[in-house]
PDB file of C-alpha atoms in Angstrom:
ATOM      1  CA  MET A  27      94.816 102.771  63.193  1.00  0.00           C
ATOM      2  CA  ASN A  28      91.638 102.438  60.944  1.00  0.00           C
ATOM      3  CA  ASP A  29      89.767 104.725  59.590  1.00  0.00           C
ATOM      4  CA  THR A  30      86.821 103.826  61.852  1.00  0.00           C
ATOM      5  CA  THR A  31      88.766 104.509  65.041  1.00  0.00           C
ATOM      6  CA  PRO A  32      88.188 108.022  66.569  1.00  0.00           C
ATOM      7  CA  ALA A  33      91.302 110.220  66.853  1.00  0.00           C
ATOM      8  CA  ARG A  34      91.890 111.178  70.536  1.00  0.00           C
ATOM      9  CA  THR A  35      93.622 114.286  71.916  1.00  0.00           C
ATOM     10  CA  ARG A  36      95.084 115.575  75.129  1.00  0.00           C
ATOM     11  CA  THR A  37      95.955 119.207  75.555  1.00  0.00           C
ATOM     12  CA  VAL A  38      98.479 120.018  78.348  1.00  0.00           C
ATOM     13  CA  SER A  39      99.808 123.219  79.981  1.00  0.00           C
ATOM     14  CA  TRP A  40     102.359 123.926  82.014  1.00  0.00           C
ATOM     15  CA  THR A  41     104.514 126.743  83.568  1.00  0.00           C
ATOM     16  CA  ASP A  42     108.124 126.958  82.444  1.00  0.00           C
ATOM     17  CA  PRO A  43     110.269 125.016  84.733  1.00  0.00           C
ATOM     18  CA  LEU A  44     113.167 127.582  85.037  1.00  0.00           C
ATOM     19  CA  ALA A  45     110.704 129.999  86.592  1.00  0.00           C
ATOM     20  CA  ILE A  46     109.342 127.238  89.238  1.00  0.00           C
ATOM     21  CA  ALA A  47     113.239 126.405  90.094  1.00  0.00           C
ATOM     22  CA  SER A  48     113.662 130.221  90.152  1.00  0.00           C
ATOM     23  CA  ALA A  49     110.807 130.220  92.836  1.00  0.00           C
ATOM     24  CA  ALA A  50     112.252 127.399  94.684  1.00  0.00           C
ATOM     25  CA  ARG A  51     115.390 129.576  95.676  1.00  0.00           C
ATOM     26  CA  GLY A  52     115.827 130.436  99.161  1.00  0.00           C
ATOM     27  CA  LYS A  53     113.414 127.229 100.451  1.00  0.00           C
ATOM     28  CA  SER A  54     114.470 124.059 102.129  1.00  0.00           C
ATOM     29  CA  GLY A  55     113.477 120.923 100.351  1.00  0.00           C
ATOM     30  CA  LYS A  56     110.166 120.596 102.735  1.00  0.00           C
ATOM     31  CA  GLU A  57     109.323 124.129 102.335  1.00  0.00           C
ATOM     32  CA  ILE A  58     109.392 124.109  98.375  1.00  0.00           C
ATOM     33  CA  LEU A  59     107.365 121.038  98.337  1.00  0.00           C
ATOM     34  CA  GLU A  60     104.823 122.619 100.558  1.00  0.00           C
ATOM     35  CA  ALA A  61     104.371 125.371  98.646  1.00  0.00           C
ATOM     36  CA  LEU A  62     103.787 123.174  95.584  1.00  0.00           C
ATOM     37  CA  ILE A  63     101.210 121.546  97.804  1.00  0.00           C
ATOM     38  CA  ARG A  64      99.748 124.874  98.345  1.00  0.00           C
ATOM     39  CA  GLY A  65      99.744 126.103  94.750  1.00  0.00           C
ATOM     40  CA  GLU A  66     101.989 129.021  95.085  1.00  0.00           C
ATOM     41  CA  VAL A  67     104.918 127.104  93.029  1.00  0.00           C
ATOM     42  CA  ASP A  68     103.667 124.814  89.911  1.00  0.00           C
ATOM     43  CA  HIS A  69     104.074 121.260  89.471  1.00  0.00           C
ATOM     44  CA  PRO A  70     106.716 120.969  86.869  1.00  0.00           C
ATOM     45  CA  PRO A  71     105.944 119.576  83.268  1.00  0.00           C
ATOM     46  CA  PHE A  72     106.017 116.003  83.846  1.00  0.00           C
ATOM     47  CA  ALA A  73     103.386 116.024  86.670  1.00  0.00           C
ATOM     48  CA  HIS A  74     101.076 118.246  84.301  1.00  0.00           C
ATOM     49  CA  LEU A  75     101.603 115.598  81.551  1.00  0.00           C
ATOM     50  CA  LEU A  76     100.769 112.648  83.415  1.00  0.00           C
ATOM     51  CA  GLY A  77      98.446 113.887  85.845  1.00  0.00           C
ATOM     52  CA  LEU A  78     100.597 113.109  88.936  1.00  0.00           C
ATOM     53  CA  ARG A  79     100.064 115.324  92.185  1.00  0.00           C
ATOM     54  CA  LEU A  80     101.948 116.110  95.556  1.00  0.00           C
ATOM     55  CA  ILE A  81      99.135 115.597  97.807  1.00  0.00           C
ATOM     56  CA  GLU A  82     101.204 115.420 100.801  1.00  0.00           C
ATOM     57  CA  VAL A  83     104.454 115.943 102.520  1.00  0.00           C
ATOM     58  CA  GLY A  84     106.436 115.230 105.765  1.00  0.00           C
ATOM     59  CA  ASP A  85     109.812 114.797 107.162  1.00  0.00           C
ATOM     60  CA  GLY A  86     110.950 111.660 105.011  1.00  0.00           C
ATOM     61  CA  LEU A  87     107.741 111.586 103.683  1.00  0.00           C
ATOM     62  CA  ALA A  88     105.909 112.064 100.426  1.00  0.00           C
ATOM     63  CA  VAL A  89     102.646 111.376  98.966  1.00  0.00           C
ATOM     64  CA  PHE A  90     101.914 111.547  95.482  1.00  0.00           C
ATOM     65  CA  SER A  91      98.139 110.691  93.330  1.00  0.00           C
ATOM     66  CA  VAL A  92      97.337 109.550  89.967  1.00  0.00           C
ATOM     67  CA  GLU A  93      94.295 108.491  88.224  1.00  0.00           C
ATOM     68  CA  PRO A  94      94.908 106.076  85.773  1.00  0.00           C
ATOM     69  CA  ALA A  95      93.647 107.135  82.337  1.00  0.00           C
ATOM     70  CA  GLU A  96      93.345 105.738  78.793  1.00  0.00           C
ATOM     71  CA  PHE A  97      96.524 107.871  77.814  1.00  0.00           C
ATOM     72  CA  HIS A  98      98.493 106.025  80.465  1.00  0.00           C
ATOM     73  CA  TYR A  99      97.939 102.735  78.404  1.00  0.00           C
ATOM     74  CA  ASN A 100     100.142 100.431  76.667  1.00  0.00           C
ATOM     75  CA  PRO A 101      99.737  98.254  73.281  1.00  0.00           C
ATOM     76  CA  ILE A 102      98.648  95.530  75.658  1.00  0.00           C
ATOM     77  CA  GLY A 103      95.614  97.109  77.114  1.00  0.00           C
ATOM     78  CA  VAL A 104      96.794  98.116  80.713  1.00  0.00           C
ATOM     79  CA  VAL A 105      98.350 101.406  82.057  1.00  0.00           C
ATOM     80  CA  HIS A 106     102.226 101.315  81.222  1.00  0.00           C
ATOM     81  CA  GLY A 107     104.522 100.171  84.228  1.00  0.00           C
ATOM     82  CA  GLY A 108     106.303 103.477  83.526  1.00  0.00           C
ATOM     83  CA  LEU A 109     103.381 105.638  85.077  1.00  0.00           C
ATOM     84  CA  LEU A 110     103.884 103.884  88.309  1.00  0.00           C
ATOM     85  CA  ALA A 111     107.694 103.813  88.178  1.00  0.00           C
ATOM     86  CA  THR A 112     107.565 107.690  88.150  1.00  0.00           C
ATOM     87  CA  ALA A 113     105.288 107.978  90.789  1.00  0.00           C
ATOM     88  CA  LEU A 114     107.350 105.767  92.748  1.00  0.00           C
ATOM     89  CA  ASP A 115     110.248 108.001  91.387  1.00  0.00           C
ATOM     90  CA  SER A 116     108.928 111.493  92.075  1.00  0.00           C
ATOM     91  CA  ALA A 117     107.526 109.898  96.014  1.00  0.00           C
ATOM     92  CA  MET A 118     110.790 108.446  96.764  1.00  0.00           C
ATOM     93  CA  GLY A 119     112.672 111.721  95.927  1.00  0.00           C
ATOM     94  CA  CYS A 120     110.559 114.303  97.176  1.00  0.00           C
ATOM     95  CA  ALA A 121     110.781 111.971 100.319  1.00  0.00           C
ATOM     96  CA  VAL A 122     114.686 112.487 100.494  1.00  0.00           C
ATOM     97  CA  HIS A 123     113.928 116.387  99.259  1.00  0.00           C
ATOM     98  CA  SER A 124     111.703 116.910 102.343  1.00  0.00           C
ATOM     99  CA  THR A 125     114.953 116.515 104.300  1.00  0.00           C
ATOM    100  CA  LEU A 126     117.386 118.555 102.815  1.00  0.00           C
ATOM    101  CA  PRO A 127     118.178 122.018 104.030  1.00  0.00           C
ATOM    102  CA  MET A 128     118.362 125.281 101.670  1.00  0.00           C
ATOM    103  CA  GLY A 129     120.988 125.085  99.050  1.00  0.00           C
ATOM    104  CA  THR A 130     120.889 121.192  98.931  1.00  0.00           C
ATOM    105  CA  ALA A 131     119.963 119.200  95.765  1.00  0.00           C
ATOM    106  CA  TYR A 132     119.673 115.608  95.151  1.00  0.00           C
ATOM    107  CA  THR A 133     119.481 113.384  92.308  1.00  0.00           C
ATOM    108  CA  THR A 134     118.414 109.626  91.429  1.00  0.00           C
ATOM    109  CA  LEU A 135     120.990 107.278  91.133  1.00  0.00           C
ATOM    110  CA  GLU A 136     119.071 104.205  90.817  1.00  0.00           C
ATOM    111  CA  ILE A 137     115.626 103.117  91.187  1.00  0.00           C
ATOM    112  CA  LYS A 138     114.185  99.216  91.410  1.00  0.00           C
ATOM    113  CA  ALA A 139     110.694  98.971  90.988  1.00  0.00           C
ATOM    114  CA  ASN A 140     108.218  95.934  91.321  1.00  0.00           C
ATOM    115  CA  PHE A 141     105.220  95.504  89.555  1.00  0.00           C
ATOM    116  CA  VAL A 142     102.676  93.103  91.368  1.00  0.00           C
ATOM    117  CA  ARG A 143      99.368  94.088  89.563  1.00  0.00           C
ATOM    118  CA  PRO A 144      98.228  95.810  86.325  1.00  0.00           C
ATOM    119  CA  ALA A 145      96.360  98.984  86.489  1.00  0.00           C
ATOM    120  CA  THR A 146      93.578 100.216  84.401  1.00  0.00           C
ATOM    121  CA  MET A 147      91.523 103.039  84.075  1.00  0.00           C
ATOM    122  CA  THR A 148      88.922 101.500  85.970  1.00  0.00           C
ATOM    123  CA  THR A 149      91.337 101.590  88.873  1.00  0.00           C
ATOM    124  CA  GLY A 150      90.461 104.541  90.161  1.00  0.00           C
ATOM    125  CA  PRO A 151      93.190 107.079  92.115  1.00  0.00           C
ATOM    126  CA  LEU A 152      96.299 105.473  93.019  1.00  0.00           C
ATOM    127  CA  ARG A 153      98.369 106.826  96.130  1.00  0.00           C
ATOM    128  CA  CYS A 154     102.090 106.407  95.991  1.00  0.00           C
ATOM    129  CA  GLU A 155     103.301 106.680  99.586  1.00  0.00           C
ATOM    130  CA  ALA A 156     107.482 107.124 100.081  1.00  0.00           C
ATOM    131  CA  ARG A 157     109.555 107.283 103.343  1.00  0.00           C
ATOM    132  CA  VAL A 158     113.485 107.833 103.805  1.00  0.00           C
ATOM    133  CA  ILE A 159     115.182 104.615 104.774  1.00  0.00           C
ATOM    134  CA  HIS A 160     118.377 106.401 105.532  1.00  0.00           C
ATOM    135  CA  ARG A 161     119.748 110.006 105.092  1.00  0.00           C
ATOM    136  CA  GLY A 162     123.517 110.636 105.090  1.00  0.00           C
ATOM    137  CA  LYS A 163     125.471 113.525 104.061  1.00  0.00           C
ATOM    138  CA  THR A 164     126.034 112.108 100.366  1.00  0.00           C
ATOM    139  CA  SER A 165     123.552 109.740 100.124  1.00  0.00           C
ATOM    140  CA  ALA A 166     119.766 108.673 100.642  1.00  0.00           C
ATOM    141  CA  THR A 167     117.738 105.429 100.324  1.00  0.00           C
ATOM    142  CA  ALA A 168     113.793 105.790 100.411  1.00  0.00           C
ATOM    143  CA  GLU A 169     111.181 103.047  99.706  1.00  0.00           C
ATOM    144  CA  GLY A 170     107.624 103.489  98.138  1.00  0.00           C
ATOM    145  CA  LYS A 171     104.481 101.499  97.399  1.00  0.00           C
ATOM    146  CA  VAL A 172     101.618 102.415  94.759  1.00  0.00           C
ATOM    147  CA  VAL A 173      98.307 101.434  96.345  1.00  0.00           C
ATOM    148  CA  ASP A 174      94.649 101.931  95.527  1.00  0.00           C
ATOM    149  CA  GLY A 175      91.878 103.343  97.609  1.00  0.00           C
ATOM    150  CA  SER A 176      91.437  99.592  99.163  1.00  0.00           C
ATOM    151  CA  GLY A 177      94.965  99.523 100.062  1.00  0.00           C
ATOM    152  CA  ARG A 178      95.491  97.025  97.663  1.00  0.00           C
ATOM    153  CA  LEU A 179      99.312  96.875  96.214  1.00  0.00           C
ATOM    154  CA  TYR A 180     100.366  97.536  92.352  1.00  0.00           C
ATOM    155  CA  ALA A 181     103.924  98.428  92.632  1.00  0.00           C
ATOM    156  CA  HIS A 182     106.699  98.778  95.423  1.00  0.00           C
ATOM    157  CA  GLY A 183     110.315 100.069  95.161  1.00  0.00           C
ATOM    158  CA  THR A 184     113.258 101.637  96.415  1.00  0.00           C
ATOM    159  CA  THR A 185     115.681 104.293  95.619  1.00  0.00           C
ATOM    160  CA  THR A 186     119.607 105.793  96.193  1.00  0.00           C
ATOM    161  CA  CYS A 187     119.907 109.375  95.537  1.00  0.00           C
ATOM    162  CA  MET A 188     123.005 111.336  95.694  1.00  0.00           C
ATOM    163  CA  ILE A 189     123.068 114.556  97.921  1.00  0.00           C
ATOM    164  CA  PHE A 190     125.192 117.553  96.546  1.00  0.00           C
ATOM    165  CA  GLY A 191     125.348 121.155  97.448  1.00  0.00           C
ATOM    166  CA  GLY A 192     125.136 123.164 100.839  1.00  0.00           C
TER     167      GLY A 192
END
């Protein structure tokens, strides 16, 4: 950075993630996610940091939105692929979460992401939609895609999640 480049700042605030987890107790996965959309449960800290928002949930379905911004950029002048991978991981994981009964948890075991087009801060809002492909007792798989407002594909992926508890 040279002396003529103005510094940019970003201030991020979030709720205690343990309070968020506590508010989720006694709810099914879908109920937790619906409460998050309604604002009864706060988004987790990483979502605030990235500007990622859960906007829709159904049985085996989760949809997130994010608007690429300058603070998402990598050194080559486009949005870092990690933003799209995080959107995919979040949406695919929440799609699985939406199928889980109260007291059951999950974690991502594996994620595969394919990037097909670069995103920039002029791309506009992106939508990441994911659906469960298979849900068993101990594992689930899901697929997701990231598209812009015109439906153009930016990334797609799959995940395997481990289910435990209950």
